[in-house]
Amino acid sequence: MPVVAPKPRATRVPPRPASPIKIADSTIKGLVDVFKLLADESRLKILIALGQDGEMHVSALCDLLQSTQPAVSHHLTWLRMAGLVGFRRVGKHNYYKIQSGLVRDLLERFFEDSGNGHKQLHFEDFSLAYRRR
């Protein structure tokens, strides 16, 4: 019968106490609301398209998403109500564009509240930095 060496006992490292969350509840709630809206694939694609192409007509977004006008308009309404997109009316046509104010304000408050003067959030293998243009 083979002799099995006993397993070495694992050294238990005491957990490091967590740093207090310094970010305001209102900022966290605002970011959660934005992330919930962006959790929908169509709405995220709309924002990506508007970010790349600037102002777009609803029909161009319908073609891009391969979706109906009522469906795209529904998503645009949600994004507009949240303050993420705005529109300009020309005759009977609406042209949509990103409104950066809400997201900019939330990110500025997030990075200011985090207490990191460099406006960076560090992860294990990358950092997220905020810088205004």
PDB file of C-alpha atoms in Angstrom:
ATOM      1  CA  MET A   1       0.000   0.000   0.000  1.00  0.00           C
ATOM      2  CA  PRO A   2       1.520   3.354  -1.057  1.00  0.00           C
ATOM      3  CA  VAL A   3       2.325   5.903   1.574  1.00  0.00           C
ATOM      4  CA  VAL A   4       0.601   9.228   1.003  1.00  0.00           C
ATOM      5  CA  ALA A   5       2.268  12.275   2.423  1.00  0.00           C
ATOM      6  CA  PRO A   6      -0.045  14.490   4.421  1.00  0.00           C
ATOM      7  CA  LYS A   7      -1.162  17.669   2.707  1.00  0.00           C
ATOM      8  CA  PRO A   8       0.552  20.751   4.017  1.00  0.00           C
ATOM      9  CA  ARG A   9      -1.759  22.959   5.994  1.00  0.00           C
ATOM     10  CA  ALA A  10      -2.771  26.085   4.153  1.00  0.00           C
ATOM     11  CA  THR A  11      -1.655  29.248   5.797  1.00  0.00           C
ATOM     12  CA  ARG A  12      -4.681  31.373   6.352  1.00  0.00           C
ATOM     13  CA  VAL A  13      -4.187  34.975   5.394  1.00  0.00           C
ATOM     14  CA  PRO A  14      -6.448  37.268   7.358  1.00  0.00           C
ATOM     15  CA  PRO A  15      -8.754  39.271   5.101  1.00  0.00           C
ATOM     16  CA  ARG A  16      -7.880  42.878   4.541  1.00  0.00           C
ATOM     17  CA  PRO A  17     -10.610  45.210   5.758  1.00  0.00           C
ATOM     18  CA  ALA A  18     -12.576  46.761   2.926  1.00  0.00           C
ATOM     19  CA  SER A  19     -12.219  50.446   2.235  1.00  0.00           C
ATOM     20  CA  PRO A  20     -15.401  52.400   2.779  1.00  0.00           C
ATOM     21  CA  ILE A  21     -17.380  53.263  -0.338  1.00  0.00           C
ATOM     22  CA  LYS A  22     -16.934  56.990  -0.814  1.00  0.00           C
ATOM     23  CA  ILE A  23     -19.165  57.354  -3.855  1.00  0.00           C
ATOM     24  CA  ALA A  24     -22.492  59.081  -3.221  1.00  0.00           C
ATOM     25  CA  ASP A  25     -25.601  56.903  -3.350  1.00  0.00           C
ATOM     26  CA  SER A  26     -27.151  59.224  -5.934  1.00  0.00           C
ATOM     27  CA  THR A  27     -24.151  58.728  -8.233  1.00  0.00           C
ATOM     28  CA  ILE A  28     -24.320  54.956  -7.856  1.00  0.00           C
ATOM     29  CA  LYS A  29     -28.071  54.963  -8.541  1.00  0.00           C
ATOM     30  CA  GLY A  30     -27.574  57.133 -11.631  1.00  0.00           C
ATOM     31  CA  LEU A  31     -24.916  54.784 -12.998  1.00  0.00           C
ATOM     32  CA  VAL A  32     -27.112  51.744 -12.280  1.00  0.00           C
ATOM     33  CA  ASP A  33     -29.967  53.364 -14.208  1.00  0.00           C
ATOM     34  CA  VAL A  34     -27.684  54.047 -17.186  1.00  0.00           C
ATOM     35  CA  PHE A  35     -26.278  50.503 -17.101  1.00  0.00           C
ATOM     36  CA  LYS A  36     -29.819  49.066 -17.009  1.00  0.00           C
ATOM     37  CA  LEU A  37     -30.698  51.006 -20.153  1.00  0.00           C
ATOM     38  CA  LEU A  38     -27.499  49.894 -21.864  1.00  0.00           C
ATOM     39  CA  ALA A  39     -28.115  46.262 -20.905  1.00  0.00           C
ATOM     40  CA  ASP A  40     -30.489  46.086 -23.883  1.00  0.00           C
ATOM     41  CA  GLU A  41     -28.647  45.109 -27.064  1.00  0.00           C
ATOM     42  CA  SER A  42     -30.655  47.410 -29.353  1.00  0.00           C
ATOM     43  CA  ARG A  43     -30.213  50.465 -27.134  1.00  0.00           C
ATOM     44  CA  LEU A  44     -26.496  49.812 -26.810  1.00  0.00           C
ATOM     45  CA  LYS A  45     -26.177  49.472 -30.598  1.00  0.00           C
ATOM     46  CA  ILE A  46     -28.073  52.755 -31.051  1.00  0.00           C
ATOM     47  CA  LEU A  47     -25.663  54.577 -28.733  1.00  0.00           C
ATOM     48  CA  ILE A  48     -22.631  53.022 -30.417  1.00  0.00           C
ATOM     49  CA  ALA A  49     -23.953  54.055 -33.850  1.00  0.00           C
ATOM     50  CA  LEU A  50     -24.678  57.598 -32.688  1.00  0.00           C
ATOM     51  CA  GLY A  51     -21.222  57.784 -31.107  1.00  0.00           C
ATOM     52  CA  GLN A  52     -19.576  56.713 -34.360  1.00  0.00           C
ATOM     53  CA  ASP A  53     -21.733  58.538 -36.905  1.00  0.00           C
ATOM     54  CA  GLY A  54     -23.006  61.504 -34.916  1.00  0.00           C
ATOM     55  CA  GLU A  55     -26.531  62.582 -35.755  1.00  0.00           C
ATOM     56  CA  MET A  56     -28.737  59.945 -37.423  1.00  0.00           C
ATOM     57  CA  HIS A  57     -32.256  59.725 -38.808  1.00  0.00           C
ATOM     58  CA  VAL A  58     -34.555  57.033 -37.402  1.00  0.00           C
ATOM     59  CA  SER A  59     -34.696  55.217 -40.755  1.00  0.00           C
ATOM     60  CA  ALA A  60     -30.886  54.880 -40.798  1.00  0.00           C
ATOM     61  CA  LEU A  61     -31.016  53.362 -37.310  1.00  0.00           C
ATOM     62  CA  CYS A  62     -33.794  50.988 -38.454  1.00  0.00           C
ATOM     63  CA  ASP A  63     -31.624  49.821 -41.361  1.00  0.00           C
ATOM     64  CA  LEU A  64     -28.601  49.409 -39.121  1.00  0.00           C
ATOM     65  CA  LEU A  65     -30.487  47.409 -36.486  1.00  0.00           C
ATOM     66  CA  GLN A  66     -32.639  45.592 -39.055  1.00  0.00           C
ATOM     67  CA  SER A  67     -35.625  46.521 -36.951  1.00  0.00           C
ATOM     68  CA  THR A  68     -38.967  48.237 -37.440  1.00  0.00           C
ATOM     69  CA  GLN A  69     -39.461  51.962 -36.994  1.00  0.00           C
ATOM     70  CA  PRO A  70     -41.828  51.522 -34.000  1.00  0.00           C
ATOM     71  CA  ALA A  71     -39.279  49.286 -32.229  1.00  0.00           C
ATOM     72  CA  VAL A  72     -36.394  51.707 -32.806  1.00  0.00           C
ATOM     73  CA  SER A  73     -38.560  54.674 -31.789  1.00  0.00           C
ATOM     74  CA  HIS A  74     -39.465  52.833 -28.579  1.00  0.00           C
ATOM     75  CA  HIS A  75     -35.779  52.421 -27.687  1.00  0.00           C
ATOM     76  CA  LEU A  76     -35.031  56.032 -28.622  1.00  0.00           C
ATOM     77  CA  THR A  77     -37.844  57.192 -26.339  1.00  0.00           C
ATOM     78  CA  TRP A  78     -36.273  55.349 -23.385  1.00  0.00           C
ATOM     79  CA  LEU A  79     -32.853  56.793 -24.181  1.00  0.00           C
ATOM     80  CA  ARG A  80     -34.297  60.289 -24.627  1.00  0.00           C
ATOM     81  CA  MET A  81     -36.246  60.130 -21.339  1.00  0.00           C
ATOM     82  CA  ALA A  82     -33.034  59.125 -19.554  1.00  0.00           C
ATOM     83  CA  GLY A  83     -31.178  62.076 -21.075  1.00  0.00           C
ATOM     84  CA  LEU A  84     -28.780  59.926 -23.103  1.00  0.00           C
ATOM     85  CA  VAL A  85     -29.960  61.098 -26.527  1.00  0.00           C
ATOM     86  CA  GLY A  86     -31.525  64.241 -27.886  1.00  0.00           C
ATOM     87  CA  PHE A  87     -33.142  65.020 -31.191  1.00  0.00           C
ATOM     88  CA  ARG A  88     -33.609  67.750 -33.730  1.00  0.00           C
ATOM     89  CA  ARG A  89     -36.782  67.966 -35.781  1.00  0.00           C
ATOM     90  CA  VAL A  90     -36.649  68.920 -39.465  1.00  0.00           C
ATOM     91  CA  GLY A  91     -40.155  68.968 -40.911  1.00  0.00           C
ATOM     92  CA  LYS A  92     -41.570  65.540 -40.109  1.00  0.00           C
ATOM     93  CA  HIS A  93     -38.172  63.952 -39.511  1.00  0.00           C
ATOM     94  CA  ASN A  94     -36.301  63.482 -36.235  1.00  0.00           C
ATOM     95  CA  TYR A  95     -32.516  63.311 -36.165  1.00  0.00           C
ATOM     96  CA  TYR A  96     -31.022  61.801 -33.000  1.00  0.00           C
ATOM     97  CA  LYS A  97     -27.651  62.413 -31.372  1.00  0.00           C
ATOM     98  CA  ILE A  98     -25.933  61.526 -28.123  1.00  0.00           C
ATOM     99  CA  GLN A  99     -26.359  63.922 -25.221  1.00  0.00           C
ATOM    100  CA  SER A 100     -23.170  63.457 -23.227  1.00  0.00           C
ATOM    101  CA  GLY A 101     -24.148  65.658 -20.276  1.00  0.00           C
ATOM    102  CA  LEU A 102     -25.716  62.981 -18.063  1.00  0.00           C
ATOM    103  CA  VAL A 103     -22.981  60.393 -18.526  1.00  0.00           C
ATOM    104  CA  ARG A 104     -20.245  63.039 -18.243  1.00  0.00           C
ATOM    105  CA  ASP A 105     -21.708  64.361 -14.984  1.00  0.00           C
ATOM    106  CA  LEU A 106     -22.109  60.855 -13.530  1.00  0.00           C
ATOM    107  CA  LEU A 107     -18.546  59.866 -14.445  1.00  0.00           C
ATOM    108  CA  GLU A 108     -17.095  63.104 -13.102  1.00  0.00           C
ATOM    109  CA  ARG A 109     -18.919  62.622  -9.778  1.00  0.00           C
ATOM    110  CA  PHE A 110     -17.916  58.938  -9.699  1.00  0.00           C
ATOM    111  CA  PHE A 111     -14.214  59.647 -10.162  1.00  0.00           C
ATOM    112  CA  GLU A 112     -14.242  62.696  -7.872  1.00  0.00           C
ATOM    113  CA  ASP A 113     -16.017  60.755  -5.104  1.00  0.00           C
ATOM    114  CA  SER A 114     -13.684  57.769  -5.447  1.00  0.00           C
ATOM    115  CA  GLY A 115     -10.960  59.921  -3.924  1.00  0.00           C
ATOM    116  CA  ASN A 116      -8.433  59.112  -6.593  1.00  0.00           C
ATOM    117  CA  GLY A 117      -6.970  62.405  -7.753  1.00  0.00           C
ATOM    118  CA  HIS A 118      -5.822  60.779 -11.002  1.00  0.00           C
ATOM    119  CA  LYS A 119      -9.417  59.881 -12.005  1.00  0.00           C
ATOM    120  CA  GLN A 120      -8.509  56.229 -12.477  1.00  0.00           C
ATOM    121  CA  LEU A 121     -10.046  53.005 -11.286  1.00  0.00           C
ATOM    122  CA  HIS A 122      -7.597  50.108 -11.101  1.00  0.00           C
ATOM    123  CA  PHE A 123      -8.476  46.492 -11.780  1.00  0.00           C
ATOM    124  CA  GLU A 124      -6.176  43.491 -11.632  1.00  0.00           C
ATOM    125  CA  ASP A 125      -4.854  43.764 -15.184  1.00  0.00           C
ATOM    126  CA  PHE A 126      -6.104  47.133 -16.477  1.00  0.00           C
ATOM    127  CA  SER A 127      -7.072  50.631 -15.397  1.00  0.00           C
ATOM    128  CA  LEU A 128     -10.090  52.704 -16.343  1.00  0.00           C
ATOM    129  CA  ALA A 129      -9.306  56.399 -16.679  1.00  0.00           C
ATOM    130  CA  TYR A 130     -11.571  59.399 -17.187  1.00  0.00           C
ATOM    131  CA  ARG A 131     -10.360  62.374 -19.177  1.00  0.00           C
ATOM    132  CA  ARG A 132     -12.472  65.130 -20.708  1.00  0.00           C
ATOM    133  CA  ARG A 133     -11.683  66.322 -24.215  1.00  0.00           C
TER     134      ARG A 133
END
